[in-house]
């Protein structure tokens, strides 16, 4: 079976491509590296020719307005339109748990655009929402050389390993399209401030951390429901403490991605 992974060079995409190929599928890792541009549509028709499934795990290069909304609007429309022309049997799109509850954030407003386009599409589809990846916890650490306390939201999160998300996406993609929204989360809940502090310590960053309900996350405020899944979520097996121990033991660099929209604030 031919499966196209849009965003196949990214954090989840690379893991997804590996798992699908190990499962014997003919996989196209569609990205600008392979001549496919989801924003302009360049190379999409050729990539989707003969494919049965498209899995969209793309992410915007900028989280600023209007760039982030423009990206998800164009990329999603192009993928869906090309999928309809190619007769795609199943379009799977990866989004974020809590998207509809964080509409004060430019990023989550843009993800809502993506979700709305997928739900309205005539292409058979399944929408998947995942909680925050373990690998992105480092991106929440404010960069500063002084010793001022770091203020972080104390909202609840239920993060998940990117590899577990890839495994779930494989299972969902090769199943019949449901036109439903499936949530994926990790096995444990944490206060965001506590979780990020663990990662800070792994960087030997011992700045004081203050759990602050007024600290923003991607421009929005969190409560204990904002980023946590509903009762029907698929629960992945990997615990954060085990993942972090493995990262520390193997000296793997945790991605420390800078986002222009501040997701934590300091006083």
PDB file of C-alpha atoms in Angstrom:
ATOM      1  CA  UNK A   1       0.000   0.000   0.000  1.00  0.00           C
ATOM      2  CA  UNK A   2       1.338   3.436  -0.930  1.00  0.00           C
ATOM      3  CA  UNK A   3       1.201   5.961   1.900  1.00  0.00           C
ATOM      4  CA  UNK A   4       2.263   9.597   1.681  1.00  0.00           C
ATOM      5  CA  UNK A   5       3.549  11.254   4.872  1.00  0.00           C
ATOM      6  CA  UNK A   6       3.354  15.041   4.537  1.00  0.00           C
ATOM      7  CA  UNK A   7       5.982  16.446   6.869  1.00  0.00           C
ATOM      8  CA  UNK A   8       7.940  13.223   6.608  1.00  0.00           C
ATOM      9  CA  UNK A   9      11.220  14.891   7.599  1.00  0.00           C
ATOM     10  CA  UNK A  10       9.954  16.185  10.964  1.00  0.00           C
ATOM     11  CA  UNK A  11       9.956  14.877  14.530  1.00  0.00           C
ATOM     12  CA  UNK A  12       6.917  12.635  14.149  1.00  0.00           C
ATOM     13  CA  UNK A  13       7.235  12.246  10.386  1.00  0.00           C
ATOM     14  CA  UNK A  14      10.613  10.528  10.455  1.00  0.00           C
ATOM     15  CA  UNK A  15       9.410   8.054  13.069  1.00  0.00           C
ATOM     16  CA  UNK A  16       6.219   7.469  11.137  1.00  0.00           C
ATOM     17  CA  UNK A  17       8.033   6.807   7.867  1.00  0.00           C
ATOM     18  CA  UNK A  18      10.343   4.297   9.562  1.00  0.00           C
ATOM     19  CA  UNK A  19       7.461   2.406  11.171  1.00  0.00           C
ATOM     20  CA  UNK A  20       5.438   2.294   7.960  1.00  0.00           C
ATOM     21  CA  UNK A  21       8.390   1.012   5.918  1.00  0.00           C
ATOM     22  CA  UNK A  22       9.113  -1.619   8.536  1.00  0.00           C
ATOM     23  CA  UNK A  23       5.472  -2.667   8.094  1.00  0.00           C
ATOM     24  CA  UNK A  24       6.081  -3.270   4.399  1.00  0.00           C
ATOM     25  CA  UNK A  25       4.333  -0.186   3.013  1.00  0.00           C
ATOM     26  CA  UNK A  26       5.480   1.883   0.043  1.00  0.00           C
ATOM     27  CA  UNK A  27       6.069   5.248   1.731  1.00  0.00           C
ATOM     28  CA  UNK A  28       6.681   8.698   0.287  1.00  0.00           C
ATOM     29  CA  UNK A  29       8.208  11.099   2.812  1.00  0.00           C
ATOM     30  CA  UNK A  30       6.818  14.304   1.321  1.00  0.00           C
ATOM     31  CA  UNK A  31       8.689  17.471   2.246  1.00  0.00           C
ATOM     32  CA  UNK A  32      10.566  20.282   0.559  1.00  0.00           C
ATOM     33  CA  UNK A  33      13.658  18.054   0.749  1.00  0.00           C
ATOM     34  CA  UNK A  34      11.944  15.618  -1.621  1.00  0.00           C
ATOM     35  CA  UNK A  35      10.515  18.280  -3.933  1.00  0.00           C
ATOM     36  CA  UNK A  36       7.069  18.578  -2.353  1.00  0.00           C
ATOM     37  CA  UNK A  37       5.843  21.959  -1.115  1.00  0.00           C
ATOM     38  CA  UNK A  38       2.485  21.713   0.633  1.00  0.00           C
ATOM     39  CA  UNK A  39       2.074  25.508   0.758  1.00  0.00           C
ATOM     40  CA  UNK A  40       2.431  26.056  -2.993  1.00  0.00           C
ATOM     41  CA  UNK A  41       1.213  22.605  -4.008  1.00  0.00           C
ATOM     42  CA  UNK A  42       4.391  21.916  -5.962  1.00  0.00           C
ATOM     43  CA  UNK A  43       4.996  18.187  -6.391  1.00  0.00           C
ATOM     44  CA  UNK A  44       1.835  17.093  -4.563  1.00  0.00           C
ATOM     45  CA  UNK A  45       0.014  15.472  -7.479  1.00  0.00           C
ATOM     46  CA  UNK A  46       3.083  13.442  -8.409  1.00  0.00           C
ATOM     47  CA  UNK A  47       3.673  12.377  -4.795  1.00  0.00           C
ATOM     48  CA  UNK A  48       0.049  11.278  -4.309  1.00  0.00           C
ATOM     49  CA  UNK A  49      -0.256   9.386  -7.598  1.00  0.00           C
ATOM     50  CA  UNK A  50      -1.263   5.810  -6.797  1.00  0.00           C
ATOM     51  CA  UNK A  51      -1.427   6.459  -3.045  1.00  0.00           C
ATOM     52  CA  UNK A  52      -4.222   5.202  -0.809  1.00  0.00           C
ATOM     53  CA  UNK A  53      -3.454   7.114   2.383  1.00  0.00           C
ATOM     54  CA  UNK A  54      -2.141  10.568   3.261  1.00  0.00           C
ATOM     55  CA  UNK A  55      -0.927  11.351   6.785  1.00  0.00           C
ATOM     56  CA  UNK A  56      -0.449  15.067   7.454  1.00  0.00           C
ATOM     57  CA  UNK A  57       2.060  15.738  10.251  1.00  0.00           C
ATOM     58  CA  UNK A  58       3.268  19.084   8.889  1.00  0.00           C
ATOM     59  CA  UNK A  59       3.921  22.038  11.161  1.00  0.00           C
ATOM     60  CA  UNK A  60       4.310  25.741  10.471  1.00  0.00           C
ATOM     61  CA  UNK A  61       7.846  27.194  10.312  1.00  0.00           C
ATOM     62  CA  UNK A  62       6.617  30.378  12.000  1.00  0.00           C
ATOM     63  CA  UNK A  63       4.083  30.718  14.808  1.00  0.00           C
ATOM     64  CA  UNK A  64       3.542  34.427  14.149  1.00  0.00           C
ATOM     65  CA  UNK A  65       0.394  35.899  12.655  1.00  0.00           C
ATOM     66  CA  UNK A  66      -0.531  35.855   9.820  1.00  0.00           C
ATOM     67  CA  UNK A  67       2.136  33.342   8.764  1.00  0.00           C
ATOM     68  CA  UNK A  68       0.947  30.460  10.913  1.00  0.00           C
ATOM     69  CA  UNK A  69      -2.675  30.698   9.738  1.00  0.00           C
ATOM     70  CA  UNK A  70      -1.575  31.111   6.116  1.00  0.00           C
ATOM     71  CA  UNK A  71       0.544  27.971   6.379  1.00  0.00           C
ATOM     72  CA  UNK A  72      -2.127  25.669   7.802  1.00  0.00           C
ATOM     73  CA  UNK A  73      -4.838  27.047   5.514  1.00  0.00           C
ATOM     74  CA  UNK A  74      -2.783  26.610   2.338  1.00  0.00           C
ATOM     75  CA  UNK A  75      -1.165  23.306   3.299  1.00  0.00           C
ATOM     76  CA  UNK A  76      -4.415  21.683   4.381  1.00  0.00           C
ATOM     77  CA  UNK A  77      -6.361  22.853   1.346  1.00  0.00           C
ATOM     78  CA  UNK A  78      -3.639  21.708  -1.028  1.00  0.00           C
ATOM     79  CA  UNK A  79      -3.343  18.283   0.587  1.00  0.00           C
ATOM     80  CA  UNK A  80      -7.109  17.759   0.604  1.00  0.00           C
ATOM     81  CA  UNK A  81      -7.575  18.982  -2.966  1.00  0.00           C
ATOM     82  CA  UNK A  82      -4.705  16.835  -4.251  1.00  0.00           C
ATOM     83  CA  UNK A  83      -6.070  13.921  -2.247  1.00  0.00           C
ATOM     84  CA  UNK A  84      -9.483  14.291  -3.844  1.00  0.00           C
ATOM     85  CA  UNK A  85      -7.933  14.367  -7.330  1.00  0.00           C
ATOM     86  CA  UNK A  86      -5.895  11.260  -6.513  1.00  0.00           C
ATOM     87  CA  UNK A  87      -8.826   9.355  -5.021  1.00  0.00           C
ATOM     88  CA  UNK A  88      -7.220   9.070  -1.578  1.00  0.00           C
ATOM     89  CA  UNK A  89      -9.125   6.599   0.590  1.00  0.00           C
ATOM     90  CA  UNK A  90      -8.003   7.978   3.962  1.00  0.00           C
ATOM     91  CA  UNK A  91      -6.638  11.389   4.965  1.00  0.00           C
ATOM     92  CA  UNK A  92      -5.250  11.487   8.508  1.00  0.00           C
ATOM     93  CA  UNK A  93      -4.367  14.878  10.030  1.00  0.00           C
ATOM     94  CA  UNK A  94      -2.447  15.392  13.267  1.00  0.00           C
ATOM     95  CA  UNK A  95      -3.562  18.258  15.505  1.00  0.00           C
ATOM     96  CA  UNK A  96      -3.372  19.095  19.221  1.00  0.00           C
ATOM     97  CA  UNK A  97      -5.576  18.196  22.184  1.00  0.00           C
ATOM     98  CA  UNK A  98      -7.266  21.353  23.448  1.00  0.00           C
ATOM     99  CA  UNK A  99      -7.135  23.277  20.167  1.00  0.00           C
ATOM    100  CA  UNK A 100     -10.688  24.612  20.521  1.00  0.00           C
ATOM    101  CA  UNK A 101      -9.993  25.695  24.112  1.00  0.00           C
ATOM    102  CA  UNK A 102      -6.956  27.862  23.283  1.00  0.00           C
ATOM    103  CA  UNK A 103      -8.379  30.222  20.700  1.00  0.00           C
ATOM    104  CA  UNK A 104      -6.622  33.162  22.349  1.00  0.00           C
ATOM    105  CA  UNK A 105      -3.435  31.788  20.763  1.00  0.00           C
ATOM    106  CA  UNK A 106      -2.500  32.495  17.133  1.00  0.00           C
ATOM    107  CA  UNK A 107      -1.066  28.993  16.793  1.00  0.00           C
ATOM    108  CA  UNK A 108      -4.172  27.249  18.067  1.00  0.00           C
ATOM    109  CA  UNK A 109      -6.450  29.449  15.982  1.00  0.00           C
ATOM    110  CA  UNK A 110      -4.445  28.288  12.978  1.00  0.00           C
ATOM    111  CA  UNK A 111      -4.764  24.645  14.059  1.00  0.00           C
ATOM    112  CA  UNK A 112      -8.518  25.201  14.349  1.00  0.00           C
ATOM    113  CA  UNK A 113      -8.530  26.327  10.707  1.00  0.00           C
ATOM    114  CA  UNK A 114      -6.789  23.078   9.796  1.00  0.00           C
ATOM    115  CA  UNK A 115      -9.255  20.980  11.765  1.00  0.00           C
ATOM    116  CA  UNK A 116     -12.283  22.761  10.278  1.00  0.00           C
ATOM    117  CA  UNK A 117     -11.018  22.228   6.731  1.00  0.00           C
ATOM    118  CA  UNK A 118     -10.451  18.513   7.341  1.00  0.00           C
ATOM    119  CA  UNK A 119     -13.872  18.033   8.921  1.00  0.00           C
ATOM    120  CA  UNK A 120     -15.591  19.808   6.010  1.00  0.00           C
ATOM    121  CA  UNK A 121     -13.686  17.862   3.355  1.00  0.00           C
ATOM    122  CA  UNK A 122     -15.216  15.286   1.020  1.00  0.00           C
ATOM    123  CA  UNK A 123     -12.055  13.185   1.346  1.00  0.00           C
ATOM    124  CA  UNK A 124     -12.547  10.281   3.799  1.00  0.00           C
ATOM    125  CA  UNK A 125     -10.652  11.320   6.893  1.00  0.00           C
ATOM    126  CA  UNK A 126      -9.767  10.901  10.540  1.00  0.00           C
ATOM    127  CA  UNK A 127      -8.600  13.765  12.733  1.00  0.00           C
ATOM    128  CA  UNK A 128      -6.052  12.918  15.429  1.00  0.00           C
ATOM    129  CA  UNK A 129      -5.273  15.210  18.363  1.00  0.00           C
ATOM    130  CA  UNK A 130      -2.179  14.504  20.461  1.00  0.00           C
ATOM    131  CA  UNK A 131      -1.072  16.062  23.708  1.00  0.00           C
ATOM    132  CA  UNK A 132       2.303  17.838  24.025  1.00  0.00           C
ATOM    133  CA  UNK A 133       5.340  15.812  23.003  1.00  0.00           C
ATOM    134  CA  UNK A 134       8.009  14.996  25.576  1.00  0.00           C
ATOM    135  CA  UNK A 135      10.563  16.166  23.035  1.00  0.00           C
ATOM    136  CA  UNK A 136       9.191  19.719  22.963  1.00  0.00           C
ATOM    137  CA  UNK A 137       9.229  20.387  26.701  1.00  0.00           C
ATOM    138  CA  UNK A 138      12.593  22.131  26.301  1.00  0.00           C
ATOM    139  CA  UNK A 139      11.042  24.725  24.002  1.00  0.00           C
ATOM    140  CA  UNK A 140       9.017  26.063  26.923  1.00  0.00           C
ATOM    141  CA  UNK A 141      12.124  27.091  28.880  1.00  0.00           C
ATOM    142  CA  UNK A 142      12.590  30.875  28.636  1.00  0.00           C
ATOM    143  CA  UNK A 143      16.105  31.740  27.452  1.00  0.00           C
ATOM    144  CA  UNK A 144      17.814  34.249  29.688  1.00  0.00           C
ATOM    145  CA  UNK A 145      21.245  34.559  31.214  1.00  0.00           C
ATOM    146  CA  UNK A 146      20.215  36.164  34.475  1.00  0.00           C
ATOM    147  CA  UNK A 147      19.035  34.406  37.610  1.00  0.00           C
ATOM    148  CA  UNK A 148      15.484  35.735  37.774  1.00  0.00           C
ATOM    149  CA  UNK A 149      12.829  33.145  38.651  1.00  0.00           C
ATOM    150  CA  UNK A 150      11.095  31.466  35.719  1.00  0.00           C
ATOM    151  CA  UNK A 151       7.299  31.747  35.760  1.00  0.00           C
ATOM    152  CA  UNK A 152       5.513  28.794  34.169  1.00  0.00           C
ATOM    153  CA  UNK A 153       1.864  27.833  33.971  1.00  0.00           C
ATOM    154  CA  UNK A 154       0.751  25.301  36.553  1.00  0.00           C
ATOM    155  CA  UNK A 155      -1.974  23.893  34.290  1.00  0.00           C
ATOM    156  CA  UNK A 156      -2.246  20.130  33.942  1.00  0.00           C
ATOM    157  CA  UNK A 157      -0.685  18.368  30.945  1.00  0.00           C
ATOM    158  CA  UNK A 158      -0.632  14.715  29.904  1.00  0.00           C
ATOM    159  CA  UNK A 159       2.361  14.618  27.528  1.00  0.00           C
ATOM    160  CA  UNK A 160       3.257  11.832  25.134  1.00  0.00           C
ATOM    161  CA  UNK A 161       6.375  10.508  23.393  1.00  0.00           C
ATOM    162  CA  UNK A 162       6.635  11.333  19.690  1.00  0.00           C
ATOM    163  CA  UNK A 163       7.416   7.685  18.927  1.00  0.00           C
ATOM    164  CA  UNK A 164       4.193   6.602  20.651  1.00  0.00           C
ATOM    165  CA  UNK A 165       2.241   9.095  18.543  1.00  0.00           C
ATOM    166  CA  UNK A 166       3.843   7.671  15.396  1.00  0.00           C
ATOM    167  CA  UNK A 167       2.838   4.143  16.432  1.00  0.00           C
ATOM    168  CA  UNK A 168      -0.759   5.216  16.998  1.00  0.00           C
ATOM    169  CA  UNK A 169      -0.866   7.072  13.671  1.00  0.00           C
ATOM    170  CA  UNK A 170       0.200   3.911  11.840  1.00  0.00           C
ATOM    171  CA  UNK A 171      -2.660   1.969  13.419  1.00  0.00           C
ATOM    172  CA  UNK A 172      -5.195   4.716  12.702  1.00  0.00           C
ATOM    173  CA  UNK A 173      -4.040   5.281   9.123  1.00  0.00           C
ATOM    174  CA  UNK A 174      -4.372   1.642   8.029  1.00  0.00           C
ATOM    175  CA  UNK A 175      -7.809   1.414   9.652  1.00  0.00           C
ATOM    176  CA  UNK A 176     -10.969   2.639   7.884  1.00  0.00           C
ATOM    177  CA  UNK A 177     -11.570   6.406   8.061  1.00  0.00           C
ATOM    178  CA  UNK A 178     -13.910   7.323  10.906  1.00  0.00           C
ATOM    179  CA  UNK A 179     -14.642  11.041  10.298  1.00  0.00           C
ATOM    180  CA  UNK A 180     -14.113  11.269  14.067  1.00  0.00           C
ATOM    181  CA  UNK A 181     -11.561  12.950  16.303  1.00  0.00           C
ATOM    182  CA  UNK A 182      -9.225  10.561  18.129  1.00  0.00           C
ATOM    183  CA  UNK A 183      -7.191  11.832  21.082  1.00  0.00           C
ATOM    184  CA  UNK A 184      -3.769  10.441  22.039  1.00  0.00           C
ATOM    185  CA  UNK A 185      -2.112  11.131  25.391  1.00  0.00           C
ATOM    186  CA  UNK A 186       0.611   9.833  27.659  1.00  0.00           C
ATOM    187  CA  UNK A 187      -0.019   7.696  30.745  1.00  0.00           C
ATOM    188  CA  UNK A 188       0.589  10.379  33.402  1.00  0.00           C
ATOM    189  CA  UNK A 189      -0.542  13.921  34.229  1.00  0.00           C
ATOM    190  CA  UNK A 190       1.778  16.639  35.510  1.00  0.00           C
ATOM    191  CA  UNK A 191       1.772  20.308  36.292  1.00  0.00           C
ATOM    192  CA  UNK A 192       3.436  21.988  33.326  1.00  0.00           C
ATOM    193  CA  UNK A 193       5.746  23.935  35.632  1.00  0.00           C
ATOM    194  CA  UNK A 194       6.892  20.713  37.313  1.00  0.00           C
ATOM    195  CA  UNK A 195       7.500  18.918  34.029  1.00  0.00           C
ATOM    196  CA  UNK A 196       9.540  21.723  32.471  1.00  0.00           C
ATOM    197  CA  UNK A 197      11.573  22.044  35.667  1.00  0.00           C
ATOM    198  CA  UNK A 198      12.676  18.413  35.253  1.00  0.00           C
ATOM    199  CA  UNK A 199      13.932  19.228  31.782  1.00  0.00           C
ATOM    200  CA  UNK A 200      15.670  22.365  33.059  1.00  0.00           C
ATOM    201  CA  UNK A 201      17.530  20.289  35.616  1.00  0.00           C
ATOM    202  CA  UNK A 202      18.599  17.912  32.833  1.00  0.00           C
ATOM    203  CA  UNK A 203      20.215  20.969  31.206  1.00  0.00           C
ATOM    204  CA  UNK A 204      21.756  21.859  34.589  1.00  0.00           C
ATOM    205  CA  UNK A 205      19.556  24.936  34.618  1.00  0.00           C
ATOM    206  CA  UNK A 206      18.777  25.483  38.292  1.00  0.00           C
ATOM    207  CA  UNK A 207      16.909  28.777  38.012  1.00  0.00           C
ATOM    208  CA  UNK A 208      13.984  28.973  40.444  1.00  0.00           C
ATOM    209  CA  UNK A 209      10.664  27.963  38.898  1.00  0.00           C
ATOM    210  CA  UNK A 210       7.424  29.563  40.045  1.00  0.00           C
ATOM    211  CA  UNK A 211       4.094  27.902  39.238  1.00  0.00           C
ATOM    212  CA  UNK A 212       2.137  30.876  37.938  1.00  0.00           C
ATOM    213  CA  UNK A 213      -1.504  30.640  36.773  1.00  0.00           C
ATOM    214  CA  UNK A 214      -0.980  33.904  34.837  1.00  0.00           C
ATOM    215  CA  UNK A 215       1.970  32.579  32.800  1.00  0.00           C
ATOM    216  CA  UNK A 216       1.020  32.165  29.151  1.00  0.00           C
ATOM    217  CA  UNK A 217       1.329  29.116  26.920  1.00  0.00           C
ATOM    218  CA  UNK A 218       1.614  29.994  23.223  1.00  0.00           C
ATOM    219  CA  UNK A 219      -0.146  33.243  24.096  1.00  0.00           C
ATOM    220  CA  UNK A 220      -3.039  31.611  25.986  1.00  0.00           C
ATOM    221  CA  UNK A 221      -3.789  30.777  29.609  1.00  0.00           C
ATOM    222  CA  UNK A 222      -4.209  27.246  30.895  1.00  0.00           C
ATOM    223  CA  UNK A 223      -6.468  25.625  33.426  1.00  0.00           C
ATOM    224  CA  UNK A 224      -6.545  21.953  34.359  1.00  0.00           C
ATOM    225  CA  UNK A 225      -8.832  21.067  31.440  1.00  0.00           C
ATOM    226  CA  UNK A 226      -7.264  23.061  28.599  1.00  0.00           C
ATOM    227  CA  UNK A 227      -4.616  20.570  27.445  1.00  0.00           C
ATOM    228  CA  UNK A 228      -5.876  17.291  28.921  1.00  0.00           C
ATOM    229  CA  UNK A 229      -7.821  14.742  26.852  1.00  0.00           C
ATOM    230  CA  UNK A 230     -11.318  13.384  27.339  1.00  0.00           C
ATOM    231  CA  UNK A 231     -12.161   9.969  28.779  1.00  0.00           C
ATOM    232  CA  UNK A 232     -12.006   8.155  25.442  1.00  0.00           C
ATOM    233  CA  UNK A 233      -8.379   9.030  24.624  1.00  0.00           C
ATOM    234  CA  UNK A 234      -5.875   6.421  23.502  1.00  0.00           C
ATOM    235  CA  UNK A 235      -3.253   6.185  26.243  1.00  0.00           C
ATOM    236  CA  UNK A 236       0.313   5.604  25.071  1.00  0.00           C
ATOM    237  CA  UNK A 237       2.669   3.425  27.153  1.00  0.00           C
ATOM    238  CA  UNK A 238       5.832   5.514  27.641  1.00  0.00           C
ATOM    239  CA  UNK A 239       6.254   7.363  30.947  1.00  0.00           C
ATOM    240  CA  UNK A 240       8.024  10.712  30.911  1.00  0.00           C
ATOM    241  CA  UNK A 241      10.411   9.736  33.702  1.00  0.00           C
ATOM    242  CA  UNK A 242      11.543   6.664  31.731  1.00  0.00           C
ATOM    243  CA  UNK A 243      11.927   8.666  28.519  1.00  0.00           C
ATOM    244  CA  UNK A 244      13.956  11.374  30.268  1.00  0.00           C
ATOM    245  CA  UNK A 245      16.191   8.776  31.949  1.00  0.00           C
ATOM    246  CA  UNK A 246      16.874   7.179  28.565  1.00  0.00           C
ATOM    247  CA  UNK A 247      17.657  10.564  27.011  1.00  0.00           C
ATOM    248  CA  UNK A 248      20.061  11.418  29.827  1.00  0.00           C
ATOM    249  CA  UNK A 249      21.736   7.995  29.695  1.00  0.00           C
ATOM    250  CA  UNK A 250      22.234   8.121  25.931  1.00  0.00           C
ATOM    251  CA  UNK A 251      23.180  11.825  25.943  1.00  0.00           C
ATOM    252  CA  UNK A 252      20.629  12.536  23.215  1.00  0.00           C
ATOM    253  CA  UNK A 253      20.082  16.255  22.744  1.00  0.00           C
ATOM    254  CA  UNK A 254      16.524  17.236  23.613  1.00  0.00           C
ATOM    255  CA  UNK A 255      15.152  19.523  20.872  1.00  0.00           C
ATOM    256  CA  UNK A 256      15.243  23.110  22.158  1.00  0.00           C
ATOM    257  CA  UNK A 257      13.097  24.830  19.558  1.00  0.00           C
ATOM    258  CA  UNK A 258      12.732  28.598  19.739  1.00  0.00           C
ATOM    259  CA  UNK A 259       9.256  29.900  19.008  1.00  0.00           C
ATOM    260  CA  UNK A 260       8.758  33.618  18.405  1.00  0.00           C
ATOM    261  CA  UNK A 261       5.478  33.659  20.294  1.00  0.00           C
ATOM    262  CA  UNK A 262       6.404  33.535  24.012  1.00  0.00           C
ATOM    263  CA  UNK A 263       4.896  30.513  25.717  1.00  0.00           C
ATOM    264  CA  UNK A 264       6.007  31.327  29.222  1.00  0.00           C
ATOM    265  CA  UNK A 265       6.553  34.674  30.864  1.00  0.00           C
ATOM    266  CA  UNK A 266       8.750  35.881  33.667  1.00  0.00           C
ATOM    267  CA  UNK A 267       8.233  38.583  36.260  1.00  0.00           C
TER     268      UNK A 267
END
